[in-house]
PDB file of C-alpha atoms in Angstrom:
ATOM      1  CA  UNK R   1     143.253 162.295 114.456  1.00 79.00           C
ATOM      2  CA  UNK R   2     146.689 160.833 114.189  1.00 92.00           C
ATOM      3  CA  UNK R   3     147.406 157.662 116.187  1.00 96.00           C
ATOM      4  CA  UNK R   4     150.690 156.244 117.380  1.00 97.00           C
ATOM      5  CA  UNK R   5     150.974 152.804 119.088  1.00 97.00           C
ATOM      6  CA  UNK R   6     154.210 151.974 120.720  1.00 97.00           C
ATOM      7  CA  UNK R   7     153.381 148.275 121.494  1.00 96.00           C
ATOM      8  CA  UNK R   8     152.660 147.320 117.945  1.00 96.00           C
ATOM      9  CA  UNK R   9     154.949 150.128 116.465  1.00 97.00           C
ATOM     10  CA  UNK R  10     152.418 151.710 114.002  1.00 97.00           C
ATOM     11  CA  UNK R  11     151.362 155.183 113.136  1.00 98.00           C
ATOM     12  CA  UNK R  12     147.851 155.973 111.701  1.00 97.00           C
ATOM     13  CA  UNK R  13     147.865 158.880 109.199  1.00 97.00           C
ATOM     14  CA  UNK R  14     144.371 160.163 108.762  1.00 95.00           C
ATOM     15  CA  UNK R  15     143.407 161.099 105.232  1.00 96.00           C
ATOM     16  CA  UNK R  16     140.199 162.846 104.362  1.00 93.00           C
ATOM     17  CA  UNK R  17     136.827 161.335 103.365  1.00 93.00           C
ATOM     18  CA  UNK R  18     138.168 157.677 103.295  1.00 94.00           C
ATOM     19  CA  UNK R  19     136.313 156.244 106.289  1.00 91.00           C
ATOM     20  CA  UNK R  20     139.152 157.587 108.374  1.00 90.00           C
ATOM     21  CA  UNK R  21     137.010 158.265 111.652  1.00 87.00           C
ATOM     22  CA  UNK R  22     135.681 154.630 111.503  1.00 89.00           C
ATOM     23  CA  UNK R  23     139.158 153.248 111.163  1.00 93.00           C
ATOM     24  CA  UNK R  24     140.659 155.559 113.909  1.00 90.00           C
ATOM     25  CA  UNK R  25     137.976 154.491 116.344  1.00 87.00           C
ATOM     26  CA  UNK R  26     138.865 150.806 115.588  1.00 90.00           C
ATOM     27  CA  UNK R  27     142.593 151.304 116.120  1.00 93.00           C
ATOM     28  CA  UNK R  28     142.468 153.836 118.866  1.00 91.00           C
ATOM     29  CA  UNK R  29     142.217 151.302 121.838  1.00 92.00           C
ATOM     30  CA  UNK R  30     145.613 149.993 120.866  1.00 93.00           C
ATOM     31  CA  UNK R  31     147.080 153.420 121.470  1.00 94.00           C
ATOM     32  CA  UNK R  32     145.905 154.104 125.017  1.00 94.00           C
ATOM     33  CA  UNK R  33     145.235 152.585 128.374  1.00 92.00           C
ATOM     34  CA  UNK R  34     142.369 149.996 128.180  1.00 89.00           C
ATOM     35  CA  UNK R  35     138.986 151.158 129.366  1.00 85.00           C
ATOM     36  CA  UNK R  36     139.198 154.828 128.656  1.00 86.00           C
ATOM     37  CA  UNK R  37     136.110 156.639 127.331  1.00 78.00           C
ATOM     38  CA  UNK R  38     135.826 158.619 124.167  1.00 79.00           C
ATOM     39  CA  UNK R  39     138.171 161.484 123.827  1.00 82.00           C
ATOM     40  CA  UNK R  40     136.468 164.884 123.804  1.00 82.00           C
ATOM     41  CA  UNK R  41     137.110 166.931 120.596  1.00 79.00           C
ATOM     42  CA  UNK R  42     140.215 169.075 120.794  1.00 78.00           C
ATOM     43  CA  UNK R  43     141.915 166.891 123.511  1.00 84.00           C
ATOM     44  CA  UNK R  44     144.974 164.755 123.165  1.00 89.00           C
ATOM     45  CA  UNK R  45     146.040 161.507 125.049  1.00 92.00           C
ATOM     46  CA  UNK R  46     149.796 160.895 125.345  1.00 93.00           C
ATOM     47  CA  UNK R  47     151.040 157.861 127.344  1.00 95.00           C
ATOM     48  CA  UNK R  48     153.402 155.054 127.512  1.00 96.00           C
ATOM     49  CA  UNK R  49     150.906 153.270 125.265  1.00 96.00           C
ATOM     50  CA  UNK R  50     150.981 155.769 122.473  1.00 96.00           C
ATOM     51  CA  UNK R  51     149.422 159.086 121.209  1.00 94.00           C
ATOM     52  CA  UNK R  52     145.810 159.711 120.373  1.00 93.00           C
ATOM     53  CA  UNK R  53     145.612 162.959 118.602  1.00 90.00           C
ATOM     54  CA  UNK R  54     142.878 165.608 118.795  1.00 86.00           C
ATOM     55  CA  UNK R  55     139.887 165.493 116.570  1.00 80.00           C
ATOM     56  CA  UNK R  56     138.753 168.827 115.022  1.00 68.00           C
ATOM     57  CA  UNK R  57     135.527 170.606 115.342  1.00 60.00           C
ATOM     58  CA  UNK R  58     132.355 168.492 114.501  1.00 55.00           C
ATOM     59  CA  UNK R  59     129.567 171.024 113.892  1.00 51.00           C
ATOM     60  CA  UNK R  60     128.150 172.588 110.832  1.00 48.00           C
ATOM     61  CA  UNK R  61     129.150 176.078 109.588  1.00 46.00           C
ATOM     62  CA  UNK R  62     132.744 175.495 110.989  1.00 52.00           C
ATOM     63  CA  UNK R  63     134.756 176.518 107.891  1.00 52.00           C
ATOM     64  CA  UNK R  64     136.299 179.453 109.758  1.00 51.00           C
ATOM     65  CA  UNK R  65     136.907 177.432 112.889  1.00 49.00           C
ATOM     66  CA  UNK R  66     138.606 174.740 110.827  1.00 53.00           C
ATOM     67  CA  UNK R  67     140.910 177.412 109.354  1.00 56.00           C
ATOM     68  CA  UNK R  68     141.897 178.610 112.757  1.00 49.00           C
ATOM     69  CA  UNK R  69     142.320 175.016 114.037  1.00 48.00           C
ATOM     70  CA  UNK R  70     144.847 174.371 111.362  1.00 54.00           C
ATOM     71  CA  UNK R  71     146.598 177.795 111.442  1.00 50.00           C
ATOM     72  CA  UNK R  72     147.450 177.311 115.155  1.00 51.00           C
ATOM     73  CA  UNK R  73     149.024 174.001 114.326  1.00 57.00           C
ATOM     74  CA  UNK R  74     147.819 171.855 117.244  1.00 65.00           C
ATOM     75  CA  UNK R  75     150.852 169.506 117.760  1.00 76.00           C
ATOM     76  CA  UNK R  76     148.792 166.335 117.413  1.00 86.00           C
ATOM     77  CA  UNK R  77     145.648 166.841 115.249  1.00 80.00           C
ATOM     78  CA  UNK R  78     143.616 165.213 112.543  1.00 82.00           C
ATOM     79  CA  UNK R  79     144.830 165.231 109.008  1.00 88.00           C
ATOM     80  CA  UNK R  80     148.411 166.058 109.964  1.00 91.00           C
ATOM     81  CA  UNK R  81     151.052 165.870 107.177  1.00 94.00           C
ATOM     82  CA  UNK R  82     153.453 163.001 107.335  1.00 97.00           C
ATOM     83  CA  UNK R  83     156.343 165.617 107.709  1.00 96.00           C
ATOM     84  CA  UNK R  84     154.723 167.237 110.816  1.00 93.00           C
ATOM     85  CA  UNK R  85     154.211 163.853 112.487  1.00 95.00           C
ATOM     86  CA  UNK R  86     157.779 162.815 111.767  1.00 96.00           C
ATOM     87  CA  UNK R  87     159.010 166.118 113.276  1.00 94.00           C
ATOM     88  CA  UNK R  88     156.861 165.680 116.318  1.00 93.00           C
ATOM     89  CA  UNK R  89     157.576 162.027 116.977  1.00 94.00           C
ATOM     90  CA  UNK R  90     161.268 161.968 115.998  1.00 96.00           C
ATOM     91  CA  UNK R  91     162.759 160.614 112.800  1.00 97.00           C
ATOM     92  CA  UNK R  92     164.069 157.420 114.292  1.00 97.00           C
ATOM     93  CA  UNK R  93     160.691 156.274 115.754  1.00 97.00           C
ATOM     94  CA  UNK R  94     158.797 157.526 112.711  1.00 97.00           C
ATOM     95  CA  UNK R  95     160.976 155.745 110.168  1.00 97.00           C
ATOM     96  CA  UNK R  96     160.906 152.414 112.187  1.00 98.00           C
ATOM     97  CA  UNK R  97     157.075 152.210 112.720  1.00 98.00           C
ATOM     98  CA  UNK R  98     154.558 150.851 110.166  1.00 97.00           C
ATOM     99  CA  UNK R  99     152.702 153.745 108.554  1.00 98.00           C
ATOM    100  CA  UNK R 100     148.972 153.042 107.821  1.00 98.00           C
ATOM    101  CA  UNK R 101     146.497 155.182 105.957  1.00 98.00           C
ATOM    102  CA  UNK R 102     143.068 154.948 104.365  1.00 97.00           C
ATOM    103  CA  UNK R 103     142.214 155.310 100.715  1.00 98.00           C
ATOM    104  CA  UNK R 104     139.089 155.350  98.589  1.00 97.00           C
ATOM    105  CA  UNK R 105     138.109 155.415  94.941  1.00 98.00           C
ATOM    106  CA  UNK R 106     139.135 158.969  94.004  1.00 98.00           C
ATOM    107  CA  UNK R 107     136.107 159.656  91.938  1.00 98.00           C
ATOM    108  CA  UNK R 108     133.767 158.585  94.798  1.00 96.00           C
ATOM    109  CA  UNK R 109     135.886 160.382  97.344  1.00 96.00           C
ATOM    110  CA  UNK R 110     135.757 163.782  95.457  1.00 97.00           C
ATOM    111  CA  UNK R 111     131.967 163.630  95.243  1.00 95.00           C
ATOM    112  CA  UNK R 112     132.028 162.861  99.105  1.00 93.00           C
ATOM    113  CA  UNK R 113     134.337 165.737  99.700  1.00 94.00           C
ATOM    114  CA  UNK R 114     132.028 168.104  97.642  1.00 95.00           C
ATOM    115  CA  UNK R 115     129.032 167.214  99.790  1.00 92.00           C
ATOM    116  CA  UNK R 116     131.045 167.501 102.978  1.00 90.00           C
ATOM    117  CA  UNK R 117     132.263 170.955 102.000  1.00 90.00           C
ATOM    118  CA  UNK R 118     128.622 172.003 101.579  1.00 90.00           C
ATOM    119  CA  UNK R 119     127.650 170.467 104.794  1.00 87.00           C
ATOM    120  CA  UNK R 120     130.422 172.326 106.635  1.00 84.00           C
ATOM    121  CA  UNK R 121     129.375 175.678 105.109  1.00 87.00           C
ATOM    122  CA  UNK R 122     125.718 174.868 105.948  1.00 85.00           C
ATOM    123  CA  UNK R 123     124.714 175.083 102.211  1.00 87.00           C
ATOM    124  CA  UNK R 124     121.581 173.270 101.131  1.00 85.00           C
ATOM    125  CA  UNK R 125     121.312 170.463  98.761  1.00 84.00           C
ATOM    126  CA  UNK R 126     120.083 171.534  95.289  1.00 85.00           C
ATOM    127  CA  UNK R 127     118.349 169.897  92.391  1.00 89.00           C
ATOM    128  CA  UNK R 128     120.552 167.441  90.430  1.00 90.00           C
ATOM    129  CA  UNK R 129     121.438 169.915  87.594  1.00 92.00           C
ATOM    130  CA  UNK R 130     122.468 172.540  90.028  1.00 94.00           C
ATOM    131  CA  UNK R 131     124.424 170.089  92.177  1.00 93.00           C
ATOM    132  CA  UNK R 132     126.360 168.814  89.014  1.00 95.00           C
ATOM    133  CA  UNK R 133     127.184 172.431  88.059  1.00 96.00           C
ATOM    134  CA  UNK R 134     128.345 173.209  91.567  1.00 96.00           C
ATOM    135  CA  UNK R 135     130.418 170.027  91.653  1.00 96.00           C
ATOM    136  CA  UNK R 136     132.093 170.758  88.321  1.00 97.00           C
ATOM    137  CA  UNK R 137     133.113 174.245  89.632  1.00 97.00           C
ATOM    138  CA  UNK R 138     134.397 172.554  92.782  1.00 97.00           C
ATOM    139  CA  UNK R 139     136.574 170.059  90.954  1.00 98.00           C
ATOM    140  CA  UNK R 140     137.992 172.706  88.556  1.00 97.00           C
ATOM    141  CA  UNK R 141     138.683 175.100  91.374  1.00 95.00           C
ATOM    142  CA  UNK R 142     141.479 172.907  92.707  1.00 90.00           C
ATOM    143  CA  UNK R 143     140.589 173.747  96.260  1.00 91.00           C
ATOM    144  CA  UNK R 144     139.949 170.127  97.395  1.00 94.00           C
ATOM    145  CA  UNK R 145     142.464 168.063  99.079  1.00 94.00           C
ATOM    146  CA  UNK R 146     144.499 165.302  97.408  1.00 97.00           C
ATOM    147  CA  UNK R 147     146.061 164.143 100.744  1.00 97.00           C
ATOM    148  CA  UNK R 148     149.507 163.843  99.233  1.00 97.00           C
ATOM    149  CA  UNK R 149     151.120 165.828 102.092  1.00 96.00           C
ATOM    150  CA  UNK R 150     149.539 163.260 104.495  1.00 97.00           C
ATOM    151  CA  UNK R 151     151.041 160.170 102.940  1.00 98.00           C
ATOM    152  CA  UNK R 152     154.319 161.463 101.537  1.00 98.00           C
ATOM    153  CA  UNK R 153     157.600 163.191 102.602  1.00 98.00           C
ATOM    154  CA  UNK R 154     159.855 164.898 100.156  1.00 97.00           C
ATOM    155  CA  UNK R 155     157.541 163.876  97.449  1.00 96.00           C
ATOM    156  CA  UNK R 156     158.012 160.177  98.134  1.00 98.00           C
ATOM    157  CA  UNK R 157     155.188 157.947  99.372  1.00 98.00           C
ATOM    158  CA  UNK R 158     155.819 156.668 102.878  1.00 98.00           C
ATOM    159  CA  UNK R 159     152.702 154.665 103.744  1.00 98.00           C
ATOM    160  CA  UNK R 160     153.456 150.915 104.282  1.00 97.00           C
ATOM    161  CA  UNK R 161     149.884 149.592 104.512  1.00 97.00           C
ATOM    162  CA  UNK R 162     146.516 150.953 102.997  1.00 98.00           C
ATOM    163  CA  UNK R 163     143.122 150.295 104.278  1.00 97.00           C
ATOM    164  CA  UNK R 164     140.626 150.658 101.444  1.00 97.00           C
ATOM    165  CA  UNK R 165     137.200 152.100 102.206  1.00 95.00           C
ATOM    166  CA  UNK R 166     135.590 149.647  99.840  1.00 95.00           C
ATOM    167  CA  UNK R 167     137.145 146.753 101.722  1.00 95.00           C
ATOM    168  CA  UNK R 168     137.262 148.315 105.184  1.00 94.00           C
ATOM    169  CA  UNK R 169     136.583 145.285 107.376  1.00 92.00           C
ATOM    170  CA  UNK R 170     138.767 142.887 105.375  1.00 94.00           C
ATOM    171  CA  UNK R 171     141.619 145.380 105.321  1.00 95.00           C
ATOM    172  CA  UNK R 172     141.356 146.110 109.006  1.00 93.00           C
ATOM    173  CA  UNK R 173     141.347 142.249 109.789  1.00 93.00           C
ATOM    174  CA  UNK R 174     144.452 141.794 107.757  1.00 94.00           C
ATOM    175  CA  UNK R 175     146.151 144.791 109.346  1.00 93.00           C
ATOM    176  CA  UNK R 176     145.281 143.461 112.813  1.00 93.00           C
ATOM    177  CA  UNK R 177     146.452 140.053 111.903  1.00 92.00           C
ATOM    178  CA  UNK R 178     149.777 141.568 110.698  1.00 92.00           C
ATOM    179  CA  UNK R 179     150.372 142.733 114.317  1.00 90.00           C
ATOM    180  CA  UNK R 180     149.543 139.323 115.677  1.00 91.00           C
ATOM    181  CA  UNK R 181     146.164 140.475 116.976  1.00 89.00           C
ATOM    182  CA  UNK R 182     142.720 138.741 116.678  1.00 86.00           C
ATOM    183  CA  UNK R 183     141.077 139.674 113.299  1.00 78.00           C
ATOM    184  CA  UNK R 184     137.822 140.457 114.946  1.00 78.00           C
ATOM    185  CA  UNK R 185     139.343 142.389 117.699  1.00 74.00           C
ATOM    186  CA  UNK R 186     137.910 145.791 116.874  1.00 76.00           C
ATOM    187  CA  UNK R 187     134.573 147.748 116.905  1.00 72.00           C
ATOM    188  CA  UNK R 188     133.736 149.498 113.662  1.00 74.00           C
ATOM    189  CA  UNK R 189     131.933 152.755 114.100  1.00 66.00           C
ATOM    190  CA  UNK R 190     130.494 154.946 111.398  1.00 62.00           C
ATOM    191  CA  UNK R 191     130.546 158.649 111.146  1.00 60.00           C
ATOM    192  CA  UNK R 192     130.127 161.787 108.854  1.00 59.00           C
ATOM    193  CA  UNK R 193     128.395 159.966 106.035  1.00 63.00           C
ATOM    194  CA  UNK R 194     127.132 162.172 103.157  1.00 67.00           C
ATOM    195  CA  UNK R 195     124.904 159.458 101.922  1.00 68.00           C
ATOM    196  CA  UNK R 196     121.622 161.454 102.507  1.00 68.00           C
ATOM    197  CA  UNK R 197     122.992 164.566 100.685  1.00 72.00           C
ATOM    198  CA  UNK R 198     123.986 162.328  97.674  1.00 74.00           C
ATOM    199  CA  UNK R 199     120.396 161.320  97.187  1.00 78.00           C
ATOM    200  CA  UNK R 200     121.415 158.010  95.573  1.00 82.00           C
ATOM    201  CA  UNK R 201     122.731 159.797  92.514  1.00 90.00           C
ATOM    202  CA  UNK R 202     125.402 157.437  90.813  1.00 94.00           C
ATOM    203  CA  UNK R 203     128.968 158.707  90.949  1.00 95.00           C
ATOM    204  CA  UNK R 204     129.383 158.794  87.103  1.00 97.00           C
ATOM    205  CA  UNK R 205     126.495 161.174  86.751  1.00 96.00           C
ATOM    206  CA  UNK R 206     128.525 163.920  88.505  1.00 97.00           C
ATOM    207  CA  UNK R 207     131.388 163.748  86.045  1.00 98.00           C
ATOM    208  CA  UNK R 208     132.250 164.947  82.441  1.00 98.00           C
ATOM    209  CA  UNK R 209     135.429 164.317  80.532  1.00 98.00           C
ATOM    210  CA  UNK R 210     137.106 167.385  81.973  1.00 98.00           C
ATOM    211  CA  UNK R 211     136.461 166.674  85.561  1.00 98.00           C
ATOM    212  CA  UNK R 212     137.452 163.012  84.994  1.00 98.00           C
ATOM    213  CA  UNK R 213     140.719 164.244  83.727  1.00 98.00           C
ATOM    214  CA  UNK R 214     141.249 166.623  86.598  1.00 98.00           C
ATOM    215  CA  UNK R 215     140.668 163.906  89.191  1.00 98.00           C
ATOM    216  CA  UNK R 216     142.817 161.386  87.291  1.00 98.00           C
ATOM    217  CA  UNK R 217     145.798 163.799  87.239  1.00 97.00           C
ATOM    218  CA  UNK R 218     145.392 165.246  90.816  1.00 97.00           C
ATOM    219  CA  UNK R 219     144.897 161.762  92.475  1.00 98.00           C
ATOM    220  CA  UNK R 220     147.407 159.964  90.189  1.00 97.00           C
ATOM    221  CA  UNK R 221     149.161 158.677  93.432  1.00 98.00           C
ATOM    222  CA  UNK R 222     146.080 156.752  94.344  1.00 98.00           C
ATOM    223  CA  UNK R 223     145.423 155.388  90.839  1.00 98.00           C
ATOM    224  CA  UNK R 224     148.979 154.282  90.443  1.00 97.00           C
ATOM    225  CA  UNK R 225     149.438 152.762  93.820  1.00 97.00           C
ATOM    226  CA  UNK R 226     146.137 151.012  94.447  1.00 96.00           C
ATOM    227  CA  UNK R 227     145.003 150.383  90.811  1.00 95.00           C
ATOM    228  CA  UNK R 228     141.480 151.938  91.045  1.00 97.00           C
ATOM    229  CA  UNK R 229     139.556 152.205  87.699  1.00 97.00           C
ATOM    230  CA  UNK R 230     140.297 155.188  85.705  1.00 96.00           C
ATOM    231  CA  UNK R 231     136.649 155.901  85.108  1.00 97.00           C
ATOM    232  CA  UNK R 232     133.855 156.627  87.723  1.00 97.00           C
ATOM    233  CA  UNK R 233     131.989 153.497  88.776  1.00 93.00           C
ATOM    234  CA  UNK R 234     128.367 152.916  89.735  1.00 83.00           C
TER     235      UNK R 234
END
């Protein structure tokens, strides 16, 4: 979901497979009236406090449903492009608020996105050799998201503060401190992990020189901005 907090003047832009759900649950209470329960999927909260956008479908075999969800362009939804958020919120407010987004080591993220794609399509896990072959096809297909539309407008990066998945708690604390809030003033949830599907296989084992090059080129904005290693890490 996208989040807008008027009191602390920030916008949370949700990227894919970067611990975004955990982060949005930590930041959501700042964007709504205190004491509200969890927001049902597909619903939005708009108030004087801010905006809590809608979460998308959360069940397996939802590939077709997700296509419909994005085709109908819910006005406040998860993984919105920065341009759409700016259009909905208004340029003056958007430009003056701090923009926050999550990032993750690109090599690790693409492996996670591969397994999440299989989960959504209700496809089984395979033996390691078959998984690696499927992963290679997935990377070379170019069908996976690079999130550039979420963090940029007119081909220019517009995010002011990044929260790294690898340093989630520390970066959240620093973000809250930047707004003058207690560093421990959040609850960190956990959701949509593909850990079981990955079976403990190290990230480098998925890659060959060609797929490494594809990820480097397609995710250059992350490597160049955050300084992640240009080789898959254990």
